[in-house]
Coordinates of C-alpha atoms in Angstrom, one line a residue:
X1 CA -10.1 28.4 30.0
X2 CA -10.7 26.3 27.3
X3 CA -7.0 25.7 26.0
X4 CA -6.0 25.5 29.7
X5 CA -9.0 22.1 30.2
X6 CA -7.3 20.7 26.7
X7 CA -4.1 21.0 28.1
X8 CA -4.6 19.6 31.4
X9 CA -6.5 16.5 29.2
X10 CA -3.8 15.7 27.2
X11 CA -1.2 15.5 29.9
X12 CA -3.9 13.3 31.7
X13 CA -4.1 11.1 28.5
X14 CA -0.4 11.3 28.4
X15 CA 0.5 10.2 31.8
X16 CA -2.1 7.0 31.9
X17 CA -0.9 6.1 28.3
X18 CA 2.6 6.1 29.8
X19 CA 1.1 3.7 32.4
X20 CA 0.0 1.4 30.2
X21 CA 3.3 1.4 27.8
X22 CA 6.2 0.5 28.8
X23 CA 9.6 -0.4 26.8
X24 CA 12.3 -2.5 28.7
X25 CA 15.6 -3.6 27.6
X26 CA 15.8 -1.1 24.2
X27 CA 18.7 -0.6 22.9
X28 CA 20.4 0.8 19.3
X29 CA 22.7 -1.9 18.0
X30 CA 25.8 -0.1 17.7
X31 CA 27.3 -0.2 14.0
X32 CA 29.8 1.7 11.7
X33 CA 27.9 1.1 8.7
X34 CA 25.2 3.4 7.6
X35 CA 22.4 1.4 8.7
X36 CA 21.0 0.2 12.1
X37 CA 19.0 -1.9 14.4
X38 CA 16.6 -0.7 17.1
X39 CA 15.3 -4.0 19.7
X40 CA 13.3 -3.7 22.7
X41 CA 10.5 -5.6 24.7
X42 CA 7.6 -3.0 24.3
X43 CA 4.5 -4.2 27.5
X44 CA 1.1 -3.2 26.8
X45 CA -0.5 -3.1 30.5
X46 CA -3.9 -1.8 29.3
X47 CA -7.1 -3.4 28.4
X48 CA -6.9 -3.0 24.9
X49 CA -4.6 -3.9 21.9
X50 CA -2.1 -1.7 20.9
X51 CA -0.4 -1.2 17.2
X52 CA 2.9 0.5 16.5
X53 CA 2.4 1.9 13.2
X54 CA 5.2 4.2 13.1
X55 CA 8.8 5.1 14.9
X56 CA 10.8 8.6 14.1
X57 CA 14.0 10.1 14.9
X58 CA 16.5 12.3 13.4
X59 CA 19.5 10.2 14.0
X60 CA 18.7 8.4 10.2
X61 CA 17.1 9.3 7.2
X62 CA 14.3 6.6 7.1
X63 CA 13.4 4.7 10.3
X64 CA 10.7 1.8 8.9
X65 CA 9.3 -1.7 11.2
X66 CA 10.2 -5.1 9.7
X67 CA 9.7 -8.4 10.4
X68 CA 11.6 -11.9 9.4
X69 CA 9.9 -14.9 7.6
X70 CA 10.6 -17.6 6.8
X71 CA 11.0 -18.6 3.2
X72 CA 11.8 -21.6 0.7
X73 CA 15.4 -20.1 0.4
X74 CA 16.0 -18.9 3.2
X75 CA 14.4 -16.1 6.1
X76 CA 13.9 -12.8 4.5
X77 CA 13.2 -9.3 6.2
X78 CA 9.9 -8.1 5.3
X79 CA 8.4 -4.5 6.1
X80 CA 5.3 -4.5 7.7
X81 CA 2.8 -1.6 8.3
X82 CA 2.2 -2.1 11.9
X83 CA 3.1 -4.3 15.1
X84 CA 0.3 -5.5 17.3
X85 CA 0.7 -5.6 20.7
X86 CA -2.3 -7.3 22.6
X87 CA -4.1 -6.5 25.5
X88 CA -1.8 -7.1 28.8
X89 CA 0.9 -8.4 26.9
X90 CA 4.2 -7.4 25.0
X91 CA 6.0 -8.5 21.8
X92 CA 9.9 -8.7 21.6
X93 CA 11.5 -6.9 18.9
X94 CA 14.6 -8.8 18.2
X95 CA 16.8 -10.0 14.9
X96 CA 14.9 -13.0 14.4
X97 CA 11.3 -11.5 14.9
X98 CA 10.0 -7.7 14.8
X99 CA 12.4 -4.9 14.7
X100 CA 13.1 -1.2 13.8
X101 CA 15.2 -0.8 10.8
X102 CA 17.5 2.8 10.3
X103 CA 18.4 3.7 7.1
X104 CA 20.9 6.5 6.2
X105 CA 22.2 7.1 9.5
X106 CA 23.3 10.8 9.1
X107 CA 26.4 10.8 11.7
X108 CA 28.5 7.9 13.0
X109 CA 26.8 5.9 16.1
X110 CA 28.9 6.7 19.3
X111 CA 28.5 3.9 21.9
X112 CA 26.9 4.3 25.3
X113 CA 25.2 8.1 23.6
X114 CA 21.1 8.0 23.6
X115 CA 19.5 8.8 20.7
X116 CA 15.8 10.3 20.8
X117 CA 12.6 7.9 19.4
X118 CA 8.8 8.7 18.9
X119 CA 7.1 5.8 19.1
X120 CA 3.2 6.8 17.3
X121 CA -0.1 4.5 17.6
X122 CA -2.9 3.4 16.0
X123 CA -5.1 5.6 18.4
X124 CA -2.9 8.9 17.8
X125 CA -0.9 8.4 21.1
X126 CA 2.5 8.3 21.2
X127 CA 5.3 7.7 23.1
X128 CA 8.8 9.6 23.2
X129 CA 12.0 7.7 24.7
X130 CA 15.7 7.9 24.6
X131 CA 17.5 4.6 23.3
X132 CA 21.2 4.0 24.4
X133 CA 23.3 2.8 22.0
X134 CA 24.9 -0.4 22.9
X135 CA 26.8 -3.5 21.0
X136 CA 24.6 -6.0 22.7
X137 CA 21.3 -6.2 24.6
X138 CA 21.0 -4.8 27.7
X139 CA 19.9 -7.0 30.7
X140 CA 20.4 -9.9 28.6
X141 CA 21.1 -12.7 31.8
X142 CA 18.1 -11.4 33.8
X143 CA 14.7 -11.0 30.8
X144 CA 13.6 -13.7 30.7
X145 CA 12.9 -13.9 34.3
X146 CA 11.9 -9.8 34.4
X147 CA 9.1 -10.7 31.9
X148 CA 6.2 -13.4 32.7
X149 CA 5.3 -15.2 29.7
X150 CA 2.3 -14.3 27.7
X151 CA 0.1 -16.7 26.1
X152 CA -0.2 -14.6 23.0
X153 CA 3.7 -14.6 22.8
X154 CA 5.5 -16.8 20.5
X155 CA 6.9 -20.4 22.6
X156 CA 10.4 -18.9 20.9
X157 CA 10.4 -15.4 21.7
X158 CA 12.6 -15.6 25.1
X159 CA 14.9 -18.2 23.0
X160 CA 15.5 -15.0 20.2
X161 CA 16.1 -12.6 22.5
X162 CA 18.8 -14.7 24.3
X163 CA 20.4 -15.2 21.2
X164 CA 22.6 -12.1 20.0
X165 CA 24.4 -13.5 17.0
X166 CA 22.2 -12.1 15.0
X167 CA 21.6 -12.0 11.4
X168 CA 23.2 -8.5 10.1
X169 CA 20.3 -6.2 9.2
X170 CA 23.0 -3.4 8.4
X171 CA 23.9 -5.0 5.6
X172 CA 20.5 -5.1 4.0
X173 CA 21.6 -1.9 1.8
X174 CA 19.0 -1.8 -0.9
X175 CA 17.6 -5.0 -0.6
X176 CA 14.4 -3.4 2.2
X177 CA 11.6 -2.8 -0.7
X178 CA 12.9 -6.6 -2.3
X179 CA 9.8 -7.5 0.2
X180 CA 7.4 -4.7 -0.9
X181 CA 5.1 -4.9 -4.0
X182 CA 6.4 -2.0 -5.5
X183 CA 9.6 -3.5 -6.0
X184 CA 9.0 -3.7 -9.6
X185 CA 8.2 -1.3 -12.1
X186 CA 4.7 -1.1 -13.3
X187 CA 4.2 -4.0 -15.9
X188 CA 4.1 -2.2 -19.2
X189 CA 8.1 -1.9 -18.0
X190 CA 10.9 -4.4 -17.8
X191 CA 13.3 -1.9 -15.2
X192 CA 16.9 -3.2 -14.3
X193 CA 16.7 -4.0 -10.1
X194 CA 19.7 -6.3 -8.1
X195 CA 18.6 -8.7 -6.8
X196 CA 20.1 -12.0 -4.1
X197 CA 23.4 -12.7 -6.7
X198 CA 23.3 -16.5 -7.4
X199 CA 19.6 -16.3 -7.7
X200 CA 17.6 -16.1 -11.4
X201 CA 14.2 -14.9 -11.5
X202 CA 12.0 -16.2 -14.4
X203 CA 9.7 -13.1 -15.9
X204 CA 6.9 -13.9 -17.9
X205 CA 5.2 -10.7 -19.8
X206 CA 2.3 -10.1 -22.2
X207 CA 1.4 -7.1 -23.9
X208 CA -1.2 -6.3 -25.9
X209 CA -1.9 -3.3 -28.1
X210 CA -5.5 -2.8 -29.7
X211 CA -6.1 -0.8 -33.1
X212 CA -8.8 0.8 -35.0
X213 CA -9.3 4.2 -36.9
X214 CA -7.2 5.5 -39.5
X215 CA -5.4 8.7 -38.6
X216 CA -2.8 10.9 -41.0
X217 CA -1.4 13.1 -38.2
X218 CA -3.3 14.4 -35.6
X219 CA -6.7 13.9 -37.5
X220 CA -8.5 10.6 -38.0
X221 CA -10.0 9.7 -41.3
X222 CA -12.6 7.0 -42.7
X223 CA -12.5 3.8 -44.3
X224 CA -13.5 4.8 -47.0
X225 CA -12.0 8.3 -47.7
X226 CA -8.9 6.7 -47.0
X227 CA -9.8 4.2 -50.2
X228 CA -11.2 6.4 -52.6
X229 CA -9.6 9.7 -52.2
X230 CA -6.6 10.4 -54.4
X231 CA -2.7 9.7 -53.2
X232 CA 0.2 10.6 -54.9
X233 CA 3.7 8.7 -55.1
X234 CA 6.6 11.5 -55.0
X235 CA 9.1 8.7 -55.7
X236 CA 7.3 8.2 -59.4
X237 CA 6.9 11.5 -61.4
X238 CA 5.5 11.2 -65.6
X239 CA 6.8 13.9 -67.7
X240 CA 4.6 15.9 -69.5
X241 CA 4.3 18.7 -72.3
X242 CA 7.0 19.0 -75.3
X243 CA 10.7 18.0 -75.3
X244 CA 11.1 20.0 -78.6
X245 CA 14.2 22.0 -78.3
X246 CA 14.3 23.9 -81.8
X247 CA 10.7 25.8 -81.2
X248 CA 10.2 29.2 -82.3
X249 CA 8.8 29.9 -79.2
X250 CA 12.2 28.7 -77.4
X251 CA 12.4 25.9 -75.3
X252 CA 9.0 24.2 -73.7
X253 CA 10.2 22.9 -70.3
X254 CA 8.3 19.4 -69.5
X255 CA 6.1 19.4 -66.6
X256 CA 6.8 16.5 -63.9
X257 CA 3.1 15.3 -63.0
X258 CA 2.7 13.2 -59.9
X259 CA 2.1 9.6 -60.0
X260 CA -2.0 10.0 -58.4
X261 CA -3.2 6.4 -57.2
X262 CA -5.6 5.0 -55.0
X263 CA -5.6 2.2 -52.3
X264 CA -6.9 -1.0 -53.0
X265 CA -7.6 -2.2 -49.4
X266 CA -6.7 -0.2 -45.9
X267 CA -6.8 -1.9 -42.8
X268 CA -9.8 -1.3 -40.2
X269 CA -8.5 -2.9 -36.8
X270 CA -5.6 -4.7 -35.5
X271 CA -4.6 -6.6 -32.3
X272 CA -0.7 -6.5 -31.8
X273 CA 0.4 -9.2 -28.9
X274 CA 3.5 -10.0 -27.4
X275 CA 4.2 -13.2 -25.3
X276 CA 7.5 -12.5 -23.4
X277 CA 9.8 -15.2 -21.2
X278 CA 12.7 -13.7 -19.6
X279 CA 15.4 -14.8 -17.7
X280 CA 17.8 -12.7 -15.3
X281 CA 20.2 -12.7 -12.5
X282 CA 22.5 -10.4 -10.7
X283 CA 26.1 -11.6 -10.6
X284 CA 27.3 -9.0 -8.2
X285 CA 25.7 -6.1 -6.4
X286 CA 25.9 -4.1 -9.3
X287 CA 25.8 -5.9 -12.2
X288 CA 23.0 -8.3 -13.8
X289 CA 22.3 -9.7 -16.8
X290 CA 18.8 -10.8 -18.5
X291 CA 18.1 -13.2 -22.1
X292 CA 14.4 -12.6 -23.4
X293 CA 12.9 -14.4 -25.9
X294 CA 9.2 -12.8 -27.4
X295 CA 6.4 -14.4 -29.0
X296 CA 4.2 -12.1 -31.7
X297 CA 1.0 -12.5 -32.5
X298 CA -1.0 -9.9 -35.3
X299 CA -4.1 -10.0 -36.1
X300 CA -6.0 -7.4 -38.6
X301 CA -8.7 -6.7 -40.7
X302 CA -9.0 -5.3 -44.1
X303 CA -11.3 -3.5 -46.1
X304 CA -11.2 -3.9 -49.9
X305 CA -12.1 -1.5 -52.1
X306 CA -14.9 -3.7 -53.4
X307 CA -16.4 -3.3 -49.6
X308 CA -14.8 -6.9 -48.5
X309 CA -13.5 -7.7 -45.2
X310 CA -11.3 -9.9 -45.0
X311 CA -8.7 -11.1 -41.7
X312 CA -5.0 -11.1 -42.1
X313 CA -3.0 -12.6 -39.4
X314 CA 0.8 -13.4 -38.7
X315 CA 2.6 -14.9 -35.9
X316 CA 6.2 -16.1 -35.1
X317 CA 9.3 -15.9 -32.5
X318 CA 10.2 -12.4 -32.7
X319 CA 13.6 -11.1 -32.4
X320 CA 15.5 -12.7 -28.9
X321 CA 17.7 -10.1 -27.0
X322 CA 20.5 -10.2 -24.3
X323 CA 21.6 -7.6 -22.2
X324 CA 23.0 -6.0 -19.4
X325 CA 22.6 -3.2 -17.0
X326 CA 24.9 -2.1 -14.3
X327 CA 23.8 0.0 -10.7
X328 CA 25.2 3.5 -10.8
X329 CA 24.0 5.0 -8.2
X330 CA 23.4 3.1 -4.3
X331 CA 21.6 4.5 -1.8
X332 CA 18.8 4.1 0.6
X333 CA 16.4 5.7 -1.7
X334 CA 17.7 6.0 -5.0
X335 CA 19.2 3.6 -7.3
X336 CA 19.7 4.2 -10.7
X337 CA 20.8 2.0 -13.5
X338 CA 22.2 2.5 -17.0
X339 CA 22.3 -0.9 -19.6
X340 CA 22.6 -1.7 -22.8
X341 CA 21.8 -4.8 -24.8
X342 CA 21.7 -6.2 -27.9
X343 CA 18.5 -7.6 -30.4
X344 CA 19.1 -10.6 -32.6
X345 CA 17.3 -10.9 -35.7
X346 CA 15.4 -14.1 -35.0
X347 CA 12.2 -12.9 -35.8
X348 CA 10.8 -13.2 -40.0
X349 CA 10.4 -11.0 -42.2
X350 CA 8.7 -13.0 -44.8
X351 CA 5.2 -13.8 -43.2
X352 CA 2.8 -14.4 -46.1
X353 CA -1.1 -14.7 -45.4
X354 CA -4.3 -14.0 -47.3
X355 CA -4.6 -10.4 -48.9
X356 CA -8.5 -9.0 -50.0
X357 CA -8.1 -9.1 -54.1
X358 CA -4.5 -10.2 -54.2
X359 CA -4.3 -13.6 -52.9
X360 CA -1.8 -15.2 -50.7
X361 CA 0.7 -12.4 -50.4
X362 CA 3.5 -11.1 -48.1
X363 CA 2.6 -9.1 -44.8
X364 CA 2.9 -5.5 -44.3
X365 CA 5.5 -4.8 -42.6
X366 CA 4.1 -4.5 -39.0
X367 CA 2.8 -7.5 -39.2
X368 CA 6.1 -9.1 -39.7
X369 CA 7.5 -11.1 -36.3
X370 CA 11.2 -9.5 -36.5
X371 CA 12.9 -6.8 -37.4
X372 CA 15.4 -8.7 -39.8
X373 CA 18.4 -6.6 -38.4
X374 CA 20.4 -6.1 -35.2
X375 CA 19.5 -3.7 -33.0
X376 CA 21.5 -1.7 -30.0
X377 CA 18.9 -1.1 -26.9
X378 CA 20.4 0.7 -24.4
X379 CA 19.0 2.0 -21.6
X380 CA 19.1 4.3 -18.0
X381 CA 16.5 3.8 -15.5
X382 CA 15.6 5.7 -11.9
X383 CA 14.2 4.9 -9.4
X384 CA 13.1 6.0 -5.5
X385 CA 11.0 5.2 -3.0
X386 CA 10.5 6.6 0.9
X387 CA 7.6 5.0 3.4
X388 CA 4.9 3.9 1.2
X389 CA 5.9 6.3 -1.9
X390 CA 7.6 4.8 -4.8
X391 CA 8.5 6.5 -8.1
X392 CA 10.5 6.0 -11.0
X393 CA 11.6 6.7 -14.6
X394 CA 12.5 5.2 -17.5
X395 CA 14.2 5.8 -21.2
X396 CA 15.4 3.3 -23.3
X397 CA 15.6 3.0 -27.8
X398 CA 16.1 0.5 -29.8
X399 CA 18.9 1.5 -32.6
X400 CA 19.1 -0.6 -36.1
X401 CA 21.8 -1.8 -37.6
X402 CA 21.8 -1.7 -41.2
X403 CA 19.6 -3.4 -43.6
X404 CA 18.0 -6.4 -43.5
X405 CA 18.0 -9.0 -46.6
X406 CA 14.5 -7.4 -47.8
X407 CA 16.7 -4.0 -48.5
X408 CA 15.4 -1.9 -45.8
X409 CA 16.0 -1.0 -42.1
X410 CA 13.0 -0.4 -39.8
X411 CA 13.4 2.9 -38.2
X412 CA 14.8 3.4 -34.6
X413 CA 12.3 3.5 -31.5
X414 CA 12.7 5.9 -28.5
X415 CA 11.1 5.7 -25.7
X416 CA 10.7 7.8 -22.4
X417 CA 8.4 6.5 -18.7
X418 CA 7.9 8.0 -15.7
X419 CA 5.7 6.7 -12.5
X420 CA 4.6 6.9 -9.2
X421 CA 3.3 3.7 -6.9
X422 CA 1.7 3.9 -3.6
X423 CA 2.1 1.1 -1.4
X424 CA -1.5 -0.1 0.0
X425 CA -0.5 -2.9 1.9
X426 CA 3.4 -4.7 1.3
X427 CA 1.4 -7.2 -0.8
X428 CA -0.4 -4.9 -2.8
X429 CA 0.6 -1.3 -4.4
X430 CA -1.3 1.1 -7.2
X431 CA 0.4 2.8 -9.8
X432 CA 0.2 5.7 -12.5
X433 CA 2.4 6.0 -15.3
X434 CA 3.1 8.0 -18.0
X435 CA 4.8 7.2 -21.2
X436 CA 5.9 8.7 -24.5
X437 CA 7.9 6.9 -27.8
X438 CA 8.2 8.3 -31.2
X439 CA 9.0 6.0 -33.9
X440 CA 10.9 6.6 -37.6
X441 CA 9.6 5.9 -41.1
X442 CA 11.6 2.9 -42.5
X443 CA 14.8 3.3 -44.8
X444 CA 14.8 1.5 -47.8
X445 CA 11.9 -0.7 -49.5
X446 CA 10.9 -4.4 -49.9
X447 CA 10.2 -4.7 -53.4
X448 CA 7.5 -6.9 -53.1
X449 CA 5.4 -4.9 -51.2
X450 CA 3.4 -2.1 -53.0
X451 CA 2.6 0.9 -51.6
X452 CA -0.1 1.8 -53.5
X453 CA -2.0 -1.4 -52.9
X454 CA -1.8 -0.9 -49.0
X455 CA -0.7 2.5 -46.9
X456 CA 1.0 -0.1 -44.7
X457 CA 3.2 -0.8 -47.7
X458 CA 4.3 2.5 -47.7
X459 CA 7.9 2.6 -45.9
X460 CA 7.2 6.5 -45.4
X461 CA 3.6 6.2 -43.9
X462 CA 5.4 3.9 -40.7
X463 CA 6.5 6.9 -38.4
X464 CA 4.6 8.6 -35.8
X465 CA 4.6 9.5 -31.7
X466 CA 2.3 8.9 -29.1
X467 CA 1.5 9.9 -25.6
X468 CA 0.1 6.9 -23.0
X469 CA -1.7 7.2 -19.6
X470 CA -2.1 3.8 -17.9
X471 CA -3.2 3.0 -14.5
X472 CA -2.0 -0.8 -12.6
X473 CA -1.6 -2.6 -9.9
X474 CA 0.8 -4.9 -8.5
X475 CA 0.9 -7.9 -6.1
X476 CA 3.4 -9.8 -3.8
X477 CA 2.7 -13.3 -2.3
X478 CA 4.3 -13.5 1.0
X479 CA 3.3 -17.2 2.0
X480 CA 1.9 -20.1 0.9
X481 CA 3.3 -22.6 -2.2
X482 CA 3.7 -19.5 -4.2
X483 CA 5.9 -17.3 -1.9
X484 CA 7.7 -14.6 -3.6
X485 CA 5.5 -14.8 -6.5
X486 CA 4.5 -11.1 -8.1
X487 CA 2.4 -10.2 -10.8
X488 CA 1.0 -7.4 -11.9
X489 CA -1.7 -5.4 -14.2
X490 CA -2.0 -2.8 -16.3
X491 CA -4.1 -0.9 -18.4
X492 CA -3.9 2.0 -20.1
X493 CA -5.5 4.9 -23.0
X494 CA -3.5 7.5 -25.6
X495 CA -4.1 10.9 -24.7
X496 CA -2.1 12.0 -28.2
X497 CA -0.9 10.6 -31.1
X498 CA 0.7 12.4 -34.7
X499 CA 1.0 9.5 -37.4
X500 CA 2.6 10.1 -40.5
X501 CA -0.4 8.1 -42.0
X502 CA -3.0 7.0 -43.0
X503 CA -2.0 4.2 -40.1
X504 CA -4.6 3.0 -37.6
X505 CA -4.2 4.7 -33.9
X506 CA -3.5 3.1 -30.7
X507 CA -6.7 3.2 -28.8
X508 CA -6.0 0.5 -26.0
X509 CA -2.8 -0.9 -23.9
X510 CA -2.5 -3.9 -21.9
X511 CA 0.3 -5.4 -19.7
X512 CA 0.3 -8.2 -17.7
X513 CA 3.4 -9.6 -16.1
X514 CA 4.4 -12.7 -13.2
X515 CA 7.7 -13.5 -11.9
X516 CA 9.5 -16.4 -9.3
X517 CA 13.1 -16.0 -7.8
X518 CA 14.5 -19.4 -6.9

């Protein structure tokens, strides 16, 4: 009795929401390309507002709402999470204003057929219709006299609906999230994207890495052990015992004793920053191109073995790249990229500052701006996205070229990402990311850095891998003097890191990053 009073309650509901909803003049925009257009005149006739927040249908892979502002470059469609219709009162969904994008239709569109729609509401109601399929809008001569004029409407609503010769939604393949927060990648990540070709977006980045506590491995170790407990130099053996080869006792072989030293200052904490301007544009729908120039700042201090701290800083144009990245893969919700670019040794390798007990001496090397060689970066990126869901991933190295003029090559960088962002609001989305890089002990030595005064002279104490969590958030600005502006945060903690050490872990990431398309 129970299910039969539900049932009866719901077809109630069902028949007065009916009332109270009405479409007129819908209609499919008939196409041959793999996306569509869904317009109609939707009437609320009840007492309170109604808001669309969702349309489904089996006829494409995605169906999402969209509106189209205005912008300094031109009008843009823009997704938007619901439409609003107010109390005894309708909105016009037409190319200039509101509509219903379909992406990935799955068969061809066959004019005058009907294709099935749920139309879902705020309240949990819903609304299922059949929409012909048609080249132009239905009833076009006679709407604006079928429907009275609202005072919430728009003064140009009944001018757009009259006007047919409409901007070409179903060509919009793969520029729909261009409008969404999540456009980007997180901010610790510079991914390839297409964007409008003739356009150049300006990217400015900082990162910022903070240091303390020594670590050989997996294991941290103190200050102070570090200084005072015994290291040994396999490249410098002292022979020891006789070299007589005439003894009675036959020949004594001599004994190769290792070279045993100790530290005279280790560092204790370090601030690595990196002040990024890039530049980038697409020159076809495929194709795009980006220049990057990067400003380092170090900053560390030292511990003496005579208990002194002192600071040590460096700072300098690091090494400017170029490079290129070309779309493989084009679909609705996948796009994936493969580049490769190219680093320019800009950045020095001959920073000198303060050292505790030696004076005005040369940096270690990571606190040196560049590189002092060429480097080969390529790259291949992913990346997906469906309603609010986005997700992507990421792996890119950086491979040296030979020696620099100090006699040694820093060791090559690999790096692998992988995200997921949820879309809060087409403004605003929330990411996670996860990230992993290993890094290789240096080739070669600078003569005028010892490694026994300083572990960070040691070209075989440089390697090491580490495992990142970070958490961020990114932002769009849809109106206002800084329209299309984004920018973004993030922050993030190691959850594992093996040094070939003593080096000082990674205990803190953060990534900041804005951007303007003009």
């Amino acid at each position: 009795m129970k299910r039969i009073t539900l049932i009866v309650l719901f077809l109630i509901q069902s028949t007065i929401f009916a009332n109270d909803i009405k479409l007129e003049n819908a209609y499919v925009k008939f196409t041959s390309s793999s996306n569509s257009m869904v317009y109609f005149t939707i009437k609320n006739a009840s007492n309170t507002e109604k808001k669309l927040v969702q349309v489904t249908s089996n006829v494409a892979e995605r169906v999402e709402l969209f509106t189209m502002k205005p912008t300094d470059s031109g009008t843009k469609m823009v997704p938007v999470l619901e439409i609003s219709i107010a109390k005894n009162s309708y909105v016009h969904l037409t190319p200039k204003g509101y509509h219903i994008m379909l992406f990935g239709i799955k068969s061809p569109l066959s004019l005058k057929s009907s294709i099935p729609f749920r139309l879902v509401f705020s309240d949990g109601s819903d609304l299922l219709i059949n929409i012909p399929v048609e080249s132009s809008q239905p009833n076009r001569d006679s709407i604006s006299k079928s429907i009275p004029q609202s005072p919430t409407q728009d003064k140009n609503a009944i001018e757009e609906t009259d006007t047919d010769s409409e901007h070409d939604h179903a060509e919009h393949v793969g520029h729909e999230n261009h409008n969404r927060a999540d456009m980007l990648a997180p901010a610790g990540l510079m991914n390839p994207h297409i964007h409008e070709p003739g356009k150049w977006m300006i990217d400015y980045r900082y990162m910022g890495m903070k240091m303390w506590g020594l670590q050989s491995g997996k294991e941290g170790q103190s200050d102070l052990a570090t200084l005072y407990f015994p290291y040994s130099d396999p490249t410098v053996q002292m022979p020891s015992g006789s070299l007589i080869t005439n003894s009675p006792i036959s020949t004594t072989i001599p004994i190769l004793t290792p070279n045993i030293y100790n530290y005279m200052s280790v560092p204790t904490q370090m601030v690595m920053e990196m002040n990024m301007i890039s530049a980038m544009t697409s020159i076809s729908d495929r194709w795009m191109i980006m220049f990057m120039v990067p400003s380092v700042t170090n900053k560390m201090t030292m511990l003496s073995s005579n208990f002194d701290r002192a600071p040590m800083s460096s700072a300098g144009i690091g090494d400017v790249s170029f490079s290129t990245a070309y779309r493989l893969i084009k679909s609705e919700q996948h796009n994936f990229f493969t580049g490769l670019g190219v680093s320019l040794p800009t950045g020095s390798i001959d920073e000198r500052d303060n050292m505790p007990m030696m004076g005005k001496q040369k940096v270690p090397y990571n606190m040196q701006p560049g590189v002092g060689t060429y480097s080969l970066l390529p790259q291949a990126s992913y990346k997906g996205s469906i309603n609010r869901i986005s997700w992507g991933a990421q792996t890119q190295a950086s491979l040296r070229v030979g020696k620099n003029e100090n006699n040694y090559r820093y060791g090559n960088r690999y790096e692998i990402s992988g995200w997921v962002s949820y879309l809060i609001h087409e403004t605003v989305s929330l990411s996670v990311r996860v990230a992993k890089q290993r890094w290789l002990n240096l080739q070669g030595l600078d003569a005028s850095l010892d490694p026994k005064m300083d572990p960070q002279n040691d070209p075989f104490r440089q390697g090491g891998m580490r495992s990142d969590l970070l958490f961020g958030v990114n932002f769009l600005v849809i109106s206002g003097l800084l329209q299309g502006t984004r920018f973004g945060f993030e922050y993030g903690r190691p959850f594992h890191q093996n040094l070939n050490g003593p080096q000082l872990g990674t205990r803190e990431l953060i990534n900041l990053f804005a951007t303007f398309t003009f």
